[in-house]
Amino acid sequence: MRYAIFIFLAFSLFSCQSLPPEAQFIDQNKITGKIIIDEKLKDKCKGDMFIIVRKGISPQPLAVKKVKNPSFPYNFKLTPADVLVEEMFKEFKDEVILYVKTSQSGNPMESSRSCESEPIVVKTGTQNVVIKITKYTE
């Protein structure tokens, strides 16, 4: 019985500790929202969807989230944990540029038979962002 009390107290102490700074940074800088699609494009935007995050004028994506065959509206969450290069997670703060692209081939670089949203600037930590897919490329 004494061991059970000790184990209970030990778990209680550890469960009350605060989150590490990295976890707090991730939680404070998450972006949530939904992706919608223009009704005229609904049947054309098939395949994989890529939610792309860029920082400033850099052409290199900071983060990319791939979703296979999504249904719209699609609810999303992006965090610093989604960065492509782990050492860059601290760059996922302040303002970032978001846009969405669908690809029937599964390749985000291919432009034929793809749909895209306009890029939008979003402050990290923002909730309820709406991204609308409005362009189709034959």
Short mmCIF file of N, CA and C in Angstrom, two decimals:
data_model
loop_
_atom_site.label_atom_id
_atom_site.label_comp_id
_atom_site.label_asym_id
_atom_site.label_seq_id
_atom_site.Cartn_x
_atom_site.Cartn_y
_atom_site.Cartn_z
N MET A 1 0.83 -1.20 0.00
CA MET A 1 0.00 0.00 0.00
C MET A 1 0.87 1.26 0.00
N ARG A 2 1.98 1.20 0.72
CA ARG A 2 2.89 2.34 0.81
C ARG A 2 3.44 2.69 -0.58
N TYR A 3 3.74 1.64 -1.38
CA TYR A 3 4.28 1.87 -2.72
C TYR A 3 3.24 2.51 -3.63
N ALA A 4 2.01 2.13 -3.50
CA ALA A 4 0.94 2.70 -4.31
C ALA A 4 0.79 4.19 -4.02
N ILE A 5 0.88 4.57 -2.76
CA ILE A 5 0.79 5.99 -2.39
C ILE A 5 1.98 6.75 -2.95
N PHE A 6 3.18 6.15 -2.86
CA PHE A 6 4.38 6.79 -3.37
C PHE A 6 4.26 7.02 -4.88
N ILE A 7 3.82 6.00 -5.62
CA ILE A 7 3.67 6.11 -7.06
C ILE A 7 2.63 7.17 -7.41
N PHE A 8 1.53 7.21 -6.70
CA PHE A 8 0.49 8.22 -6.93
C PHE A 8 1.05 9.62 -6.72
N LEU A 9 1.79 9.83 -5.63
CA LEU A 9 2.37 11.14 -5.35
C LEU A 9 3.40 11.53 -6.40
N ALA A 10 4.21 10.56 -6.85
CA ALA A 10 5.23 10.84 -7.86
C ALA A 10 4.56 11.29 -9.17
N PHE A 11 3.52 10.57 -9.61
CA PHE A 11 2.81 10.96 -10.83
C PHE A 11 2.14 12.31 -10.67
N SER A 12 1.63 12.60 -9.51
CA SER A 12 0.98 13.89 -9.25
C SER A 12 1.96 15.03 -9.37
N LEU A 13 3.16 14.85 -8.84
CA LEU A 13 4.17 15.91 -8.92
C LEU A 13 4.58 16.17 -10.36
N PHE A 14 4.82 15.10 -11.12
CA PHE A 14 5.27 15.28 -12.49
C PHE A 14 4.16 15.82 -13.39
N SER A 15 2.94 15.49 -13.13
CA SER A 15 1.85 15.96 -13.97
C SER A 15 1.55 17.44 -13.75
N CYS A 16 2.02 18.01 -12.67
CA CYS A 16 1.76 19.43 -12.37
C CYS A 16 2.86 20.33 -12.89
N GLN A 17 3.92 19.77 -13.47
CA GLN A 17 4.99 20.59 -13.97
C GLN A 17 4.53 21.33 -15.23
N SER A 18 5.12 22.50 -15.45
CA SER A 18 4.75 23.28 -16.62
C SER A 18 5.36 22.67 -17.88
N LEU A 19 4.80 23.04 -19.02
CA LEU A 19 5.29 22.55 -20.30
C LEU A 19 6.67 23.14 -20.58
N PRO A 20 7.52 22.42 -21.32
CA PRO A 20 8.81 22.99 -21.69
C PRO A 20 8.60 24.18 -22.63
N PRO A 21 9.59 25.06 -22.72
CA PRO A 21 9.45 26.27 -23.56
C PRO A 21 9.08 25.96 -25.01
N GLU A 22 9.60 24.86 -25.58
CA GLU A 22 9.30 24.52 -26.97
C GLU A 22 7.81 24.22 -27.15
N ALA A 23 7.22 23.51 -26.18
CA ALA A 23 5.80 23.18 -26.26
C ALA A 23 4.95 24.44 -26.15
N GLN A 24 5.36 25.36 -25.30
CA GLN A 24 4.62 26.63 -25.17
C GLN A 24 4.74 27.44 -26.46
N PHE A 25 5.93 27.45 -27.07
CA PHE A 25 6.14 28.17 -28.33
C PHE A 25 5.23 27.59 -29.42
N ILE A 26 5.17 26.27 -29.50
CA ILE A 26 4.33 25.60 -30.50
C ILE A 26 2.87 25.96 -30.29
N ASP A 27 2.40 25.91 -29.05
CA ASP A 27 1.00 26.21 -28.76
C ASP A 27 0.66 27.68 -29.02
N GLN A 28 1.56 28.59 -28.68
CA GLN A 28 1.30 30.02 -28.86
C GLN A 28 1.29 30.44 -30.33
N ASN A 29 1.99 29.70 -31.18
CA ASN A 29 2.14 30.10 -32.58
C ASN A 29 1.33 29.25 -33.56
N LYS A 30 0.43 28.41 -33.06
CA LYS A 30 -0.37 27.59 -33.97
C LYS A 30 -1.38 28.46 -34.72
N ILE A 31 -1.69 28.02 -35.91
CA ILE A 31 -2.68 28.69 -36.76
C ILE A 31 -3.76 27.66 -37.07
N THR A 32 -5.01 28.04 -36.87
CA THR A 32 -6.12 27.13 -37.20
C THR A 32 -7.09 27.83 -38.12
N GLY A 33 -7.85 27.03 -38.83
CA GLY A 33 -8.85 27.61 -39.72
C GLY A 33 -9.45 26.56 -40.62
N LYS A 34 -10.01 27.06 -41.73
CA LYS A 34 -10.59 26.13 -42.70
C LYS A 34 -10.26 26.58 -44.10
N ILE A 35 -10.26 25.59 -44.99
CA ILE A 35 -10.00 25.83 -46.40
C ILE A 35 -11.30 25.54 -47.14
N ILE A 36 -11.71 26.53 -47.92
CA ILE A 36 -12.93 26.38 -48.71
C ILE A 36 -12.55 26.48 -50.19
N ILE A 37 -13.50 26.11 -51.03
CA ILE A 37 -13.22 26.09 -52.45
C ILE A 37 -14.34 26.81 -53.20
N ASP A 38 -13.98 27.57 -54.21
CA ASP A 38 -14.96 28.24 -55.05
C ASP A 38 -15.85 27.17 -55.69
N GLU A 39 -17.15 27.37 -55.63
CA GLU A 39 -18.12 26.39 -56.14
C GLU A 39 -17.85 26.00 -57.59
N LYS A 40 -17.38 26.95 -58.40
CA LYS A 40 -17.12 26.67 -59.82
C LYS A 40 -15.96 25.69 -60.02
N LEU A 41 -15.11 25.54 -59.02
CA LEU A 41 -13.93 24.68 -59.14
C LEU A 41 -14.08 23.34 -58.42
N LYS A 42 -15.20 23.16 -57.77
CA LYS A 42 -15.37 21.99 -56.89
C LYS A 42 -15.01 20.66 -57.57
N ASP A 43 -15.40 20.45 -58.82
CA ASP A 43 -15.13 19.18 -59.50
C ASP A 43 -13.73 19.11 -60.11
N LYS A 44 -13.02 20.22 -60.16
CA LYS A 44 -11.70 20.24 -60.79
C LYS A 44 -10.56 20.05 -59.79
N CYS A 45 -10.80 20.34 -58.55
CA CYS A 45 -9.73 20.36 -57.54
C CYS A 45 -9.66 19.03 -56.79
N LYS A 46 -9.23 18.01 -57.50
CA LYS A 46 -9.11 16.67 -56.94
C LYS A 46 -7.64 16.37 -56.62
N GLY A 47 -7.42 15.31 -55.89
CA GLY A 47 -6.06 14.88 -55.60
C GLY A 47 -5.57 15.34 -54.25
N ASP A 48 -4.27 15.46 -54.13
CA ASP A 48 -3.65 15.84 -52.86
C ASP A 48 -3.65 17.35 -52.70
N MET A 49 -3.77 17.77 -51.45
CA MET A 49 -3.74 19.20 -51.13
C MET A 49 -2.49 19.49 -50.31
N PHE A 50 -1.86 20.60 -50.61
CA PHE A 50 -0.68 21.04 -49.88
C PHE A 50 -0.96 22.40 -49.25
N ILE A 51 -0.80 22.48 -47.94
CA ILE A 51 -0.90 23.76 -47.23
C ILE A 51 0.53 24.22 -47.03
N ILE A 52 0.87 25.35 -47.63
CA ILE A 52 2.26 25.79 -47.70
C ILE A 52 2.43 27.07 -46.89
N VAL A 53 3.49 27.09 -46.09
CA VAL A 53 3.82 28.24 -45.25
C VAL A 53 5.17 28.78 -45.70
N ARG A 54 5.22 30.06 -45.97
CA ARG A 54 6.48 30.73 -46.32
C ARG A 54 6.73 31.85 -45.31
N LYS A 55 7.98 32.20 -45.19
CA LYS A 55 8.37 33.28 -44.29
C LYS A 55 8.99 34.38 -45.14
N GLY A 56 8.39 35.57 -45.10
CA GLY A 56 8.93 36.70 -45.84
C GLY A 56 8.99 36.45 -47.33
N ILE A 57 10.07 36.93 -47.96
CA ILE A 57 10.20 36.81 -49.42
C ILE A 57 10.92 35.53 -49.84
N SER A 58 11.26 34.69 -48.89
CA SER A 58 11.98 33.46 -49.21
C SER A 58 11.13 32.55 -50.10
N PRO A 59 11.71 32.05 -51.21
CA PRO A 59 10.96 31.12 -52.06
C PRO A 59 10.86 29.72 -51.44
N GLN A 60 11.73 29.44 -50.49
CA GLN A 60 11.75 28.13 -49.83
C GLN A 60 10.61 28.03 -48.83
N PRO A 61 9.78 27.00 -48.92
CA PRO A 61 8.71 26.84 -47.93
C PRO A 61 9.29 26.60 -46.53
N LEU A 62 8.67 27.21 -45.55
CA LEU A 62 9.05 26.98 -44.16
C LEU A 62 8.39 25.69 -43.66
N ALA A 63 7.14 25.47 -44.05
CA ALA A 63 6.40 24.28 -43.65
C ALA A 63 5.45 23.89 -44.76
N VAL A 64 5.18 22.60 -44.86
CA VAL A 64 4.22 22.07 -45.83
C VAL A 64 3.46 20.94 -45.15
N LYS A 65 2.15 20.99 -45.27
CA LYS A 65 1.32 19.89 -44.77
C LYS A 65 0.58 19.31 -45.96
N LYS A 66 0.73 17.99 -46.17
CA LYS A 66 0.09 17.30 -47.28
C LYS A 66 -1.14 16.56 -46.77
N VAL A 67 -2.25 16.72 -47.49
CA VAL A 67 -3.50 16.05 -47.15
C VAL A 67 -3.96 15.27 -48.38
N LYS A 68 -4.12 13.97 -48.24
CA LYS A 68 -4.56 13.14 -49.37
C LYS A 68 -6.07 13.23 -49.55
N ASN A 69 -6.49 13.60 -50.74
CA ASN A 69 -7.91 13.65 -51.13
C ASN A 69 -8.82 14.27 -50.07
N PRO A 70 -8.62 15.54 -49.74
CA PRO A 70 -9.45 16.17 -48.71
C PRO A 70 -10.87 16.42 -49.18
N SER A 71 -11.76 16.56 -48.24
CA SER A 71 -13.12 17.03 -48.56
C SER A 71 -13.23 18.44 -48.01
N PHE A 72 -13.99 19.26 -48.71
CA PHE A 72 -14.10 20.68 -48.37
C PHE A 72 -15.46 20.99 -47.79
N PRO A 73 -15.56 21.89 -46.83
CA PRO A 73 -14.47 22.64 -46.22
C PRO A 73 -13.57 21.72 -45.40
N TYR A 74 -12.28 22.08 -45.35
CA TYR A 74 -11.29 21.28 -44.64
C TYR A 74 -10.76 22.10 -43.47
N ASN A 75 -10.87 21.58 -42.26
CA ASN A 75 -10.33 22.25 -41.08
C ASN A 75 -8.86 21.90 -40.93
N PHE A 76 -8.03 22.92 -40.70
CA PHE A 76 -6.59 22.68 -40.59
C PHE A 76 -6.02 23.28 -39.32
N LYS A 77 -4.84 22.77 -38.97
CA LYS A 77 -4.04 23.32 -37.88
C LYS A 77 -2.58 23.22 -38.31
N LEU A 78 -1.89 24.34 -38.24
CA LEU A 78 -0.46 24.40 -38.54
C LEU A 78 0.26 24.88 -37.29
N THR A 79 1.41 24.29 -37.01
CA THR A 79 2.20 24.71 -35.85
C THR A 79 3.68 24.73 -36.24
N PRO A 80 4.53 25.30 -35.39
CA PRO A 80 5.96 25.24 -35.66
C PRO A 80 6.49 23.81 -35.79
N ALA A 81 5.77 22.84 -35.27
CA ALA A 81 6.19 21.43 -35.40
C ALA A 81 6.06 20.94 -36.83
N ASP A 82 5.39 21.68 -37.72
CA ASP A 82 5.20 21.28 -39.11
C ASP A 82 6.32 21.76 -40.04
N VAL A 83 7.35 22.41 -39.50
CA VAL A 83 8.41 22.94 -40.37
C VAL A 83 9.15 21.80 -41.06
N LEU A 84 9.70 22.10 -42.23
CA LEU A 84 10.42 21.10 -43.01
C LEU A 84 11.79 20.78 -42.42
N VAL A 85 12.45 21.79 -41.87
CA VAL A 85 13.77 21.62 -41.26
C VAL A 85 13.64 21.95 -39.78
N GLU A 86 13.88 20.96 -38.94
CA GLU A 86 13.63 21.09 -37.51
C GLU A 86 14.29 22.32 -36.88
N GLU A 87 15.48 22.65 -37.32
CA GLU A 87 16.19 23.81 -36.75
C GLU A 87 15.51 25.14 -37.06
N MET A 88 14.57 25.13 -38.00
CA MET A 88 13.88 26.36 -38.42
C MET A 88 12.58 26.61 -37.65
N PHE A 89 12.23 25.76 -36.67
CA PHE A 89 10.92 25.91 -36.04
C PHE A 89 10.74 27.25 -35.35
N LYS A 90 11.81 27.89 -34.89
CA LYS A 90 11.71 29.21 -34.25
C LYS A 90 11.35 30.32 -35.25
N GLU A 91 11.48 30.04 -36.55
CA GLU A 91 11.09 31.01 -37.58
C GLU A 91 9.58 31.07 -37.76
N PHE A 92 8.87 30.06 -37.26
CA PHE A 92 7.41 30.00 -37.38
C PHE A 92 6.81 30.89 -36.30
N LYS A 93 6.94 32.21 -36.51
CA LYS A 93 6.42 33.19 -35.56
C LYS A 93 6.14 34.49 -36.29
N ASP A 94 5.42 35.35 -35.61
CA ASP A 94 5.05 36.66 -36.17
C ASP A 94 4.20 36.48 -37.43
N GLU A 95 4.62 37.05 -38.55
CA GLU A 95 3.83 36.93 -39.77
C GLU A 95 4.40 35.87 -40.70
N VAL A 96 3.50 35.07 -41.27
CA VAL A 96 3.87 34.07 -42.27
C VAL A 96 2.90 34.20 -43.44
N ILE A 97 3.27 33.61 -44.55
CA ILE A 97 2.43 33.62 -45.74
C ILE A 97 1.89 32.21 -45.94
N LEU A 98 0.57 32.10 -46.08
CA LEU A 98 -0.08 30.80 -46.28
C LEU A 98 -0.73 30.77 -47.65
N TYR A 99 -0.66 29.62 -48.27
CA TYR A 99 -1.50 29.37 -49.45
C TYR A 99 -1.68 27.88 -49.62
N VAL A 100 -2.64 27.52 -50.43
CA VAL A 100 -3.02 26.13 -50.62
C VAL A 100 -2.95 25.80 -52.11
N LYS A 101 -2.53 24.59 -52.39
CA LYS A 101 -2.48 24.11 -53.77
C LYS A 101 -2.93 22.66 -53.79
N THR A 102 -3.75 22.31 -54.78
CA THR A 102 -4.10 20.90 -54.98
C THR A 102 -3.38 20.39 -56.22
N SER A 103 -3.11 19.11 -56.23
CA SER A 103 -2.42 18.51 -57.36
C SER A 103 -2.99 17.13 -57.62
N GLN A 104 -3.44 16.90 -58.84
CA GLN A 104 -3.97 15.58 -59.19
C GLN A 104 -2.85 14.55 -59.30
N SER A 105 -1.62 14.99 -59.59
CA SER A 105 -0.50 14.06 -59.71
C SER A 105 0.16 13.77 -58.36
N GLY A 106 -0.15 14.59 -57.34
CA GLY A 106 0.50 14.43 -56.04
C GLY A 106 1.80 15.19 -55.93
N ASN A 107 2.16 15.94 -56.98
CA ASN A 107 3.40 16.71 -57.00
C ASN A 107 3.06 18.19 -56.83
N PRO A 108 3.49 18.82 -55.74
CA PRO A 108 3.14 20.23 -55.52
C PRO A 108 3.80 21.19 -56.51
N MET A 109 4.83 20.74 -57.22
CA MET A 109 5.52 21.61 -58.18
C MET A 109 4.83 21.63 -59.54
N GLU A 110 4.02 20.62 -59.82
CA GLU A 110 3.34 20.55 -61.11
C GLU A 110 2.21 21.56 -61.15
N SER A 111 2.11 22.30 -62.26
CA SER A 111 1.09 23.34 -62.32
C SER A 111 -0.13 22.96 -63.15
N SER A 112 -0.03 21.93 -64.00
CA SER A 112 -1.20 21.58 -64.80
C SER A 112 -2.21 20.80 -63.96
N ARG A 113 -3.49 21.05 -64.24
CA ARG A 113 -4.61 20.43 -63.52
C ARG A 113 -4.48 20.60 -62.01
N SER A 114 -4.17 21.82 -61.62
CA SER A 114 -4.03 22.12 -60.19
C SER A 114 -4.88 23.33 -59.82
N CYS A 115 -5.21 23.41 -58.55
CA CYS A 115 -5.97 24.55 -58.02
C CYS A 115 -5.13 25.24 -56.96
N GLU A 116 -5.34 26.55 -56.81
CA GLU A 116 -4.58 27.32 -55.83
C GLU A 116 -5.43 28.39 -55.18
N SER A 117 -5.01 28.79 -54.00
CA SER A 117 -5.58 29.96 -53.34
C SER A 117 -4.62 31.12 -53.57
N GLU A 118 -5.08 32.31 -53.28
CA GLU A 118 -4.18 33.46 -53.26
C GLU A 118 -3.38 33.38 -51.96
N PRO A 119 -2.11 33.79 -51.97
CA PRO A 119 -1.35 33.82 -50.72
C PRO A 119 -1.95 34.85 -49.76
N ILE A 120 -1.99 34.52 -48.48
CA ILE A 120 -2.46 35.48 -47.47
C ILE A 120 -1.42 35.58 -46.36
N VAL A 121 -1.31 36.76 -45.80
CA VAL A 121 -0.40 37.00 -44.67
C VAL A 121 -1.19 36.78 -43.40
N VAL A 122 -0.63 35.97 -42.50
CA VAL A 122 -1.31 35.62 -41.26
C VAL A 122 -0.32 35.77 -40.11
N LYS A 123 -0.80 36.31 -39.02
CA LYS A 123 0.00 36.38 -37.81
C LYS A 123 -0.14 35.05 -37.07
N THR A 124 0.99 34.47 -36.67
CA THR A 124 0.91 33.20 -35.96
C THR A 124 0.13 33.39 -34.67
N GLY A 125 -0.53 32.34 -34.27
CA GLY A 125 -1.41 32.40 -33.10
C GLY A 125 -2.85 32.72 -33.49
N THR A 126 -3.10 32.98 -34.76
CA THR A 126 -4.44 33.33 -35.23
C THR A 126 -5.31 32.09 -35.35
N GLN A 127 -6.55 32.23 -34.93
CA GLN A 127 -7.54 31.15 -35.04
C GLN A 127 -8.57 31.54 -36.10
N ASN A 128 -9.25 30.56 -36.66
CA ASN A 128 -10.34 30.76 -37.61
C ASN A 128 -9.95 31.47 -38.90
N VAL A 129 -8.78 31.17 -39.41
CA VAL A 129 -8.34 31.70 -40.71
C VAL A 129 -9.14 30.99 -41.80
N VAL A 130 -9.54 31.74 -42.82
CA VAL A 130 -10.24 31.14 -43.96
C VAL A 130 -9.39 31.33 -45.21
N ILE A 131 -9.08 30.22 -45.86
CA ILE A 131 -8.32 30.25 -47.12
C ILE A 131 -9.26 29.72 -48.20
N LYS A 132 -9.38 30.49 -49.28
CA LYS A 132 -10.31 30.08 -50.35
C LYS A 132 -9.54 29.77 -51.62
N ILE A 133 -9.77 28.58 -52.15
CA ILE A 133 -9.17 28.17 -53.41
C ILE A 133 -9.99 28.79 -54.54
N THR A 134 -9.33 29.61 -55.38
CA THR A 134 -10.06 30.36 -56.41
C THR A 134 -9.50 30.22 -57.81
N LYS A 135 -8.33 29.57 -57.98
CA LYS A 135 -7.71 29.51 -59.31
C LYS A 135 -7.54 28.06 -59.75
N TYR A 136 -7.74 27.83 -61.06
CA TYR A 136 -7.50 26.52 -61.66
C TYR A 136 -6.61 26.69 -62.87
N THR A 137 -5.61 25.80 -63.00
CA THR A 137 -4.71 25.81 -64.15
C THR A 137 -4.90 24.52 -64.93
N GLU A 138 -5.21 24.65 -66.24
CA GLU A 138 -5.42 23.45 -67.10
C GLU A 138 -4.17 22.66 -67.25
#
